[in-house]
mmCIF file with all atom_site columns, C-alpha atoms in Angstrom:
data_model
loop_
_atom_site.group_PDB
_atom_site.id
_atom_site.type_symbol
_atom_site.label_atom_id
_atom_site.label_alt_id
_atom_site.label_comp_id
_atom_site.label_asym_id
_atom_site.label_entity_id
_atom_site.label_seq_id
_atom_site.pdbx_PDB_ins_code
_atom_site.Cartn_x
_atom_site.Cartn_y
_atom_site.Cartn_z
_atom_site.occupancy
_atom_site.B_iso_or_equiv
_atom_site.pdbx_formal_charge
_atom_site.auth_seq_id
_atom_site.auth_comp_id
_atom_site.auth_asym_id
_atom_site.auth_atom_id
_atom_site.pdbx_PDB_model_num
ATOM 1   C CA . MET A 1 1   ? 0.000  0.000  0.000   1.00 47.00 ? 1   MET A CA 1
ATOM 2   C CA . MET A 1 2   ? 2.787  2.431  0.958   1.00 45.00 ? 2   MET A CA 1
ATOM 3   C CA . ARG A 1 3   ? 4.609  1.648  -2.297  1.00 45.00 ? 3   ARG A CA 1
ATOM 4   C CA . ALA A 1 4   ? 1.453  2.484  -4.318  1.00 42.00 ? 4   ALA A CA 1
ATOM 5   C CA . ILE A 1 5   ? 1.051  5.815  -2.495  1.00 44.00 ? 5   ILE A CA 1
ATOM 6   C CA . LEU A 1 6   ? 4.728  6.655  -3.063  1.00 40.00 ? 6   LEU A CA 1
ATOM 7   C CA . THR A 1 7   ? 4.397  5.795  -6.753  1.00 40.00 ? 7   THR A CA 1
ATOM 8   C CA . LEU A 1 8   ? 1.286  7.996  -7.021  1.00 40.00 ? 8   LEU A CA 1
ATOM 9   C CA . ILE A 1 9   ? 3.039  10.931 -5.315  1.00 49.00 ? 9   ILE A CA 1
ATOM 10  C CA . THR A 1 10  ? 6.098  10.556 -7.575  1.00 38.00 ? 10  THR A CA 1
ATOM 11  C CA . ALA A 1 11  ? 3.935  10.386 -10.706 1.00 40.00 ? 11  ALA A CA 1
ATOM 12  C CA . SER A 1 12  ? 1.986  13.456 -9.596  1.00 35.00 ? 12  SER A CA 1
ATOM 13  C CA . ALA A 1 13  ? 5.188  15.411 -8.925  1.00 37.00 ? 13  ALA A CA 1
ATOM 14  C CA . LEU A 1 14  ? 6.581  14.505 -12.361 1.00 37.00 ? 14  LEU A CA 1
ATOM 15  C CA . THR A 1 15  ? 3.308  15.517 -14.019 1.00 34.00 ? 15  THR A CA 1
ATOM 16  C CA . LEU A 1 16  ? 3.319  18.876 -12.216 1.00 35.00 ? 16  LEU A CA 1
ATOM 17  C CA . ALA A 1 17  ? 6.955  19.459 -13.215 1.00 39.00 ? 17  ALA A CA 1
ATOM 18  C CA . ALA A 1 18  ? 6.137  18.689 -16.863 1.00 41.00 ? 18  ALA A CA 1
ATOM 19  C CA . HIS A 1 19  ? 3.183  21.128 -16.803 1.00 39.00 ? 19  HIS A CA 1
ATOM 20  C CA . ALA A 1 20  ? 5.357  23.815 -15.208 1.00 44.00 ? 20  ALA A CA 1
ATOM 21  C CA . ALA A 1 21  ? 7.956  23.336 -17.957 1.00 45.00 ? 21  ALA A CA 1
ATOM 22  C CA . ASP A 1 22  ? 5.218  23.560 -20.619 1.00 61.00 ? 22  ASP A CA 1
ATOM 23  C CA . GLY A 1 23  ? 4.038  26.781 -18.952 1.00 80.00 ? 23  GLY A CA 1
ATOM 24  C CA . GLU A 1 24  ? 7.542  28.244 -19.060 1.00 81.00 ? 24  GLU A CA 1
ATOM 25  C CA . LEU A 1 25  ? 7.908  27.317 -22.721 1.00 87.00 ? 25  LEU A CA 1
ATOM 26  C CA . ALA A 1 26  ? 4.547  28.954 -23.439 1.00 89.00 ? 26  ALA A CA 1
ATOM 27  C CA . LYS A 1 27  ? 5.815  32.224 -21.934 1.00 89.00 ? 27  LYS A CA 1
ATOM 28  C CA . ILE A 1 28  ? 8.703  32.493 -24.423 1.00 92.00 ? 28  ILE A CA 1
ATOM 29  C CA . GLN A 1 29  ? 6.693  31.591 -27.535 1.00 93.00 ? 29  GLN A CA 1
ATOM 30  C CA . GLY A 1 30  ? 6.884  33.980 -30.479 1.00 93.00 ? 30  GLY A CA 1
ATOM 31  C CA . LYS A 1 31  ? 9.583  35.780 -32.409 1.00 96.00 ? 31  LYS A CA 1
ATOM 32  C CA . TRP A 1 32  ? 12.536 37.497 -30.724 1.00 96.00 ? 32  TRP A CA 1
ATOM 33  C CA . GLU A 1 33  ? 15.302 39.619 -32.222 1.00 97.00 ? 33  GLU A CA 1
ATOM 34  C CA . THR A 1 34  ? 18.652 41.104 -31.237 1.00 96.00 ? 34  THR A CA 1
ATOM 35  C CA . LYS A 1 35  ? 21.210 43.135 -33.118 1.00 96.00 ? 35  LYS A CA 1
ATOM 36  C CA . ARG A 1 36  ? 24.904 42.642 -32.443 1.00 92.00 ? 36  ARG A CA 1
ATOM 37  C CA . THR A 1 37  ? 28.360 42.789 -33.926 1.00 91.00 ? 37  THR A CA 1
ATOM 38  C CA . ASN A 1 38  ? 29.834 39.408 -34.867 1.00 87.00 ? 38  ASN A CA 1
ATOM 39  C CA . GLU A 1 39  ? 33.433 38.286 -34.360 1.00 84.00 ? 39  GLU A CA 1
ATOM 40  C CA . ASP A 1 40  ? 34.338 39.741 -37.815 1.00 87.00 ? 40  ASP A CA 1
ATOM 41  C CA . GLY A 1 41  ? 33.093 43.198 -36.777 1.00 90.00 ? 41  GLY A CA 1
ATOM 42  C CA . GLN A 1 42  ? 29.983 43.011 -38.984 1.00 92.00 ? 42  GLN A CA 1
ATOM 43  C CA . LYS A 1 43  ? 26.546 44.086 -37.789 1.00 94.00 ? 43  LYS A CA 1
ATOM 44  C CA . VAL A 1 44  ? 24.112 41.164 -37.738 1.00 95.00 ? 44  VAL A CA 1
ATOM 45  C CA . THR A 1 45  ? 20.560 40.490 -36.605 1.00 96.00 ? 45  THR A CA 1
ATOM 46  C CA . GLN A 1 46  ? 19.766 37.269 -34.770 1.00 96.00 ? 46  GLN A CA 1
ATOM 47  C CA . THR A 1 47  ? 16.180 36.040 -34.709 1.00 96.00 ? 47  THR A CA 1
ATOM 48  C CA . LEU A 1 48  ? 14.775 33.329 -32.512 1.00 95.00 ? 48  LEU A CA 1
ATOM 49  C CA . GLU A 1 49  ? 11.284 32.011 -33.133 1.00 95.00 ? 49  GLU A CA 1
ATOM 50  C CA . LEU A 1 50  ? 9.560  29.519 -30.849 1.00 95.00 ? 50  LEU A CA 1
ATOM 51  C CA . LYS A 1 51  ? 6.384  27.736 -31.937 1.00 95.00 ? 51  LYS A CA 1
ATOM 52  C CA . GLU A 1 52  ? 5.170  25.082 -29.519 1.00 92.00 ? 52  GLU A CA 1
ATOM 53  C CA . ASN A 1 53  ? 8.238  22.861 -28.971 1.00 94.00 ? 53  ASN A CA 1
ATOM 54  C CA . LYS A 1 54  ? 10.098 23.927 -32.152 1.00 96.00 ? 54  LYS A CA 1
ATOM 55  C CA . MET A 1 55  ? 12.755 26.609 -32.493 1.00 95.00 ? 55  MET A CA 1
ATOM 56  C CA . THR A 1 56  ? 14.078 28.456 -35.550 1.00 96.00 ? 56  THR A CA 1
ATOM 57  C CA . PHE A 1 57  ? 17.233 30.536 -35.148 1.00 95.00 ? 57  PHE A CA 1
ATOM 58  C CA . LYS A 1 58  ? 18.603 32.763 -37.927 1.00 95.00 ? 58  LYS A CA 1
ATOM 59  C CA . ILE A 1 59  ? 21.507 35.133 -38.366 1.00 94.00 ? 59  ILE A CA 1
ATOM 60  C CA . LEU A 1 60  ? 20.960 37.867 -40.964 1.00 94.00 ? 60  LEU A CA 1
ATOM 61  C CA . ASP A 1 61  ? 23.605 40.218 -42.325 1.00 94.00 ? 61  ASP A CA 1
ATOM 62  C CA . SER A 1 62  ? 23.133 44.000 -42.464 1.00 92.00 ? 62  SER A CA 1
ATOM 63  C CA . SER A 1 63  ? 21.268 43.705 -45.793 1.00 92.00 ? 63  SER A CA 1
ATOM 64  C CA . GLY A 1 64  ? 18.835 41.152 -44.322 1.00 92.00 ? 64  GLY A CA 1
ATOM 65  C CA . SER A 1 65  ? 20.284 38.125 -46.139 1.00 93.00 ? 65  SER A CA 1
ATOM 66  C CA . VAL A 1 66  ? 20.293 34.873 -44.204 1.00 94.00 ? 66  VAL A CA 1
ATOM 67  C CA . GLN A 1 67  ? 23.808 33.805 -43.165 1.00 93.00 ? 67  GLN A CA 1
ATOM 68  C CA . PHE A 1 68  ? 22.911 30.907 -40.862 1.00 93.00 ? 68  PHE A CA 1
ATOM 69  C CA . VAL A 1 69  ? 19.799 28.886 -39.977 1.00 94.00 ? 69  VAL A CA 1
ATOM 70  C CA . ALA A 1 70  ? 19.193 26.332 -37.230 1.00 93.00 ? 70  ALA A CA 1
ATOM 71  C CA . LEU A 1 71  ? 16.046 24.340 -36.519 1.00 95.00 ? 71  LEU A CA 1
ATOM 72  C CA . ALA A 1 72  ? 15.605 22.300 -33.337 1.00 96.00 ? 72  ALA A CA 1
ATOM 73  C CA . ASP A 1 73  ? 13.242 20.827 -30.807 1.00 96.00 ? 73  ASP A CA 1
ATOM 74  C CA . VAL A 1 74  ? 13.128 22.860 -27.599 1.00 95.00 ? 74  VAL A CA 1
ATOM 75  C CA . LYS A 1 75  ? 12.283 21.901 -24.026 1.00 94.00 ? 75  LYS A CA 1
ATOM 76  C CA . ALA A 1 76  ? 12.112 24.313 -21.077 1.00 92.00 ? 76  ALA A CA 1
ATOM 77  C CA . GLN A 1 77  ? 12.837 23.375 -17.486 1.00 89.00 ? 77  GLN A CA 1
ATOM 78  C CA . GLN A 1 78  ? 13.593 24.859 -14.116 1.00 86.00 ? 78  GLN A CA 1
ATOM 79  C CA . SER A 1 79  ? 17.028 24.075 -12.718 1.00 82.00 ? 79  SER A CA 1
ATOM 80  C CA . GLY A 1 80  ? 17.123 25.382 -9.163  1.00 85.00 ? 80  GLY A CA 1
ATOM 81  C CA . ALA A 1 81  ? 16.808 29.168 -9.340  1.00 88.00 ? 81  ALA A CA 1
ATOM 82  C CA . PHE A 1 82  ? 17.538 29.155 -13.081 1.00 90.00 ? 82  PHE A CA 1
ATOM 83  C CA . LYS A 1 83  ? 15.211 28.767 -16.028 1.00 93.00 ? 83  LYS A CA 1
ATOM 84  C CA . THR A 1 84  ? 16.774 26.777 -18.828 1.00 94.00 ? 84  THR A CA 1
ATOM 85  C CA . PHE A 1 85  ? 15.892 25.419 -22.206 1.00 93.00 ? 85  PHE A CA 1
ATOM 86  C CA . THR A 1 86  ? 17.543 22.608 -24.087 1.00 94.00 ? 86  THR A CA 1
ATOM 87  C CA . ILE A 1 87  ? 17.581 22.191 -27.843 1.00 95.00 ? 87  ILE A CA 1
ATOM 88  C CA . SER A 1 88  ? 17.951 18.835 -29.570 1.00 95.00 ? 88  SER A CA 1
ATOM 89  C CA . ASN A 1 89  ? 17.459 17.291 -33.020 1.00 95.00 ? 89  ASN A CA 1
ATOM 90  C CA . ILE A 1 90  ? 19.387 20.264 -34.376 1.00 94.00 ? 90  ILE A CA 1
ATOM 91  C CA . LYS A 1 91  ? 19.606 20.883 -38.118 1.00 93.00 ? 91  LYS A CA 1
ATOM 92  C CA . ALA A 1 92  ? 21.795 23.791 -39.208 1.00 91.00 ? 92  ALA A CA 1
ATOM 93  C CA . GLY A 1 93  ? 23.269 25.349 -42.320 1.00 91.00 ? 93  GLY A CA 1
ATOM 94  C CA . ARG A 1 94  ? 23.882 28.513 -44.319 1.00 91.00 ? 94  ARG A CA 1
ATOM 95  C CA . ASP A 1 95  ? 20.257 28.511 -45.540 1.00 88.00 ? 95  ASP A CA 1
ATOM 96  C CA . ASP A 1 96  ? 17.072 26.422 -45.460 1.00 86.00 ? 96  ASP A CA 1
ATOM 97  C CA . ASP A 1 97  ? 18.328 24.275 -48.372 1.00 87.00 ? 97  ASP A CA 1
ATOM 98  C CA . SER A 1 98  ? 21.661 23.304 -46.787 1.00 87.00 ? 98  SER A CA 1
ATOM 99  C CA . LEU A 1 99  ? 20.560 22.041 -43.372 1.00 90.00 ? 99  LEU A CA 1
ATOM 100 C CA . GLU A 1 100 ? 22.542 19.170 -41.864 1.00 90.00 ? 100 GLU A CA 1
ATOM 101 C CA . GLY A 1 101 ? 21.878 17.295 -38.662 1.00 90.00 ? 101 GLY A CA 1
ATOM 102 C CA . ALA A 1 102 ? 24.025 17.904 -35.597 1.00 84.00 ? 102 ALA A CA 1
ATOM 103 C CA . ASP A 1 103 ? 24.186 15.024 -33.148 1.00 76.00 ? 103 ASP A CA 1
ATOM 104 C CA . GLU A 1 104 ? 24.209 17.053 -29.954 1.00 86.00 ? 104 GLU A CA 1
ATOM 105 C CA . GLU A 1 105 ? 22.112 18.885 -27.396 1.00 92.00 ? 105 GLU A CA 1
ATOM 106 C CA . ARG A 1 106 ? 22.696 22.403 -26.173 1.00 92.00 ? 106 ARG A CA 1
ATOM 107 C CA . ALA A 1 107 ? 21.434 23.989 -22.972 1.00 93.00 ? 107 ALA A CA 1
ATOM 108 C CA . TYR A 1 108 ? 20.829 27.692 -22.312 1.00 94.00 ? 108 TYR A CA 1
ATOM 109 C CA . VAL A 1 109 ? 19.978 29.729 -19.246 1.00 95.00 ? 109 VAL A CA 1
ATOM 110 C CA . TYR A 1 110 ? 17.383 32.430 -19.822 1.00 95.00 ? 110 TYR A CA 1
ATOM 111 C CA . MET A 1 111 ? 15.485 35.183 -18.068 1.00 95.00 ? 111 MET A CA 1
ATOM 112 C CA . LEU A 1 112 ? 12.172 36.600 -19.282 1.00 93.00 ? 112 LEU A CA 1
ATOM 113 C CA . SER A 1 113 ? 11.175 40.151 -18.393 1.00 90.00 ? 113 SER A CA 1
ATOM 114 C CA . SER A 1 114 ? 8.089  41.650 -20.125 1.00 83.00 ? 114 SER A CA 1
ATOM 115 C CA . ASP A 1 115 ? 9.219  41.975 -23.779 1.00 87.00 ? 115 ASP A CA 1
ATOM 116 C CA . THR A 1 116 ? 12.882 41.069 -23.163 1.00 95.00 ? 116 THR A CA 1
ATOM 117 C CA . LEU A 1 117 ? 14.394 37.583 -23.321 1.00 95.00 ? 117 LEU A CA 1
ATOM 118 C CA . THR A 1 118 ? 17.983 37.363 -22.045 1.00 96.00 ? 118 THR A CA 1
ATOM 119 C CA . ILE A 1 119 ? 19.851 34.197 -23.064 1.00 95.00 ? 119 ILE A CA 1
ATOM 120 C CA . VAL A 1 120 ? 23.212 32.946 -21.796 1.00 95.00 ? 120 VAL A CA 1
ATOM 121 C CA . SER A 1 121 ? 24.908 30.678 -24.368 1.00 92.00 ? 121 SER A CA 1
ATOM 122 C CA . ASN A 1 122 ? 27.921 28.379 -24.422 1.00 91.00 ? 122 ASN A CA 1
ATOM 123 C CA . ILE A 1 123 ? 28.047 27.599 -20.711 1.00 90.00 ? 123 ILE A CA 1
ATOM 124 C CA . ASP A 1 124 ? 26.719 24.048 -20.857 1.00 87.00 ? 124 ASP A CA 1
ATOM 125 C CA . GLU A 1 125 ? 30.174 22.763 -21.831 1.00 86.00 ? 125 GLU A CA 1
ATOM 126 C CA . GLU A 1 126 ? 33.480 24.085 -23.139 1.00 86.00 ? 126 GLU A CA 1
ATOM 127 C CA . ARG A 1 127 ? 33.070 25.276 -26.728 1.00 85.00 ? 127 ARG A CA 1
ATOM 128 C CA . GLU A 1 128 ? 35.076 27.046 -29.444 1.00 86.00 ? 128 GLU A CA 1
ATOM 129 C CA . ARG A 1 129 ? 33.307 30.304 -28.690 1.00 86.00 ? 129 ARG A CA 1
ATOM 130 C CA . PRO A 1 130 ? 33.254 31.872 -25.238 1.00 90.00 ? 130 PRO A CA 1
ATOM 131 C CA . PRO A 1 131 ? 30.002 32.249 -23.261 1.00 93.00 ? 131 PRO A CA 1
ATOM 132 C CA . THR A 1 132 ? 27.781 35.096 -24.432 1.00 92.00 ? 132 THR A CA 1
ATOM 133 C CA . ILE A 1 133 ? 24.756 36.982 -23.163 1.00 94.00 ? 133 ILE A CA 1
ATOM 134 C CA . ASP A 1 134 ? 22.241 38.163 -25.752 1.00 95.00 ? 134 ASP A CA 1
ATOM 135 C CA . VAL A 1 135 ? 19.238 40.342 -24.995 1.00 96.00 ? 135 VAL A CA 1
ATOM 136 C CA . TYR A 1 136 ? 16.363 39.723 -27.409 1.00 97.00 ? 136 TYR A CA 1
ATOM 137 C CA . LYS A 1 137 ? 13.326 41.955 -27.844 1.00 96.00 ? 137 LYS A CA 1
ATOM 138 C CA . LYS A 1 138 ? 9.918  40.557 -28.696 1.00 95.00 ? 138 LYS A CA 1
ATOM 139 C CA . VAL A 1 139 ? 9.005  41.215 -32.330 1.00 92.00 ? 139 VAL A CA 1
ATOM 140 C CA . SER A 1 140 ? 5.447  42.444 -32.643 1.00 77.00 ? 140 SER A CA 1
ATOM 141 C CA . SER A 1 141 ? 3.100  40.202 -34.599 1.00 65.00 ? 141 SER A CA 1
ATOM 142 C CA . SER A 1 142 ? 2.415  43.032 -37.076 1.00 54.00 ? 142 SER A CA 1
ATOM 143 C CA . LYS A 1 143 ? 6.001  42.886 -38.363 1.00 45.00 ? 143 LYS A CA 1
#
C-alpha cells in the first residue's frame, strides 16, 4: 500500500513538473530579435522564433540576407533558481536548403522580463566560442 502511495506521489510530482515546464515554454513563444556585432566586426541580426516545442534561429547580415539557420526541438525546465531550455534534433546550415543534422544537445539559461528575453549561451560545456549573453526583444506580430 505504501509503495502504491509513493508511486502515485512521484507520478503526480513529475506531471506537475512537466506542466510547469510547458508553462515556461509557453511564456517564451513567439519571435525574438537582437542586433549585435559578430566576431568579424559586422553588424548582424539574430532572430529566434519559438512555436510550440520547435525553435528556428537565424543570423541575418546587415542587408537582411540569411547567413545561418538552425532548426531544433526545444524543451524548457527549471534548474534550481535558473530557467533553462535545451535544444535537440538540431539541423543547421547557411540557408534552409543546406541544413545538416548535428548530433548534440545544447542547454541555455534564460530570463524573461516583459518583452525582453535574455539568453546565456555556451556555458553548458566548453566550446570554441566563449560564453555570451544576448538580450532579445519581442518582435510584434504586425512585423
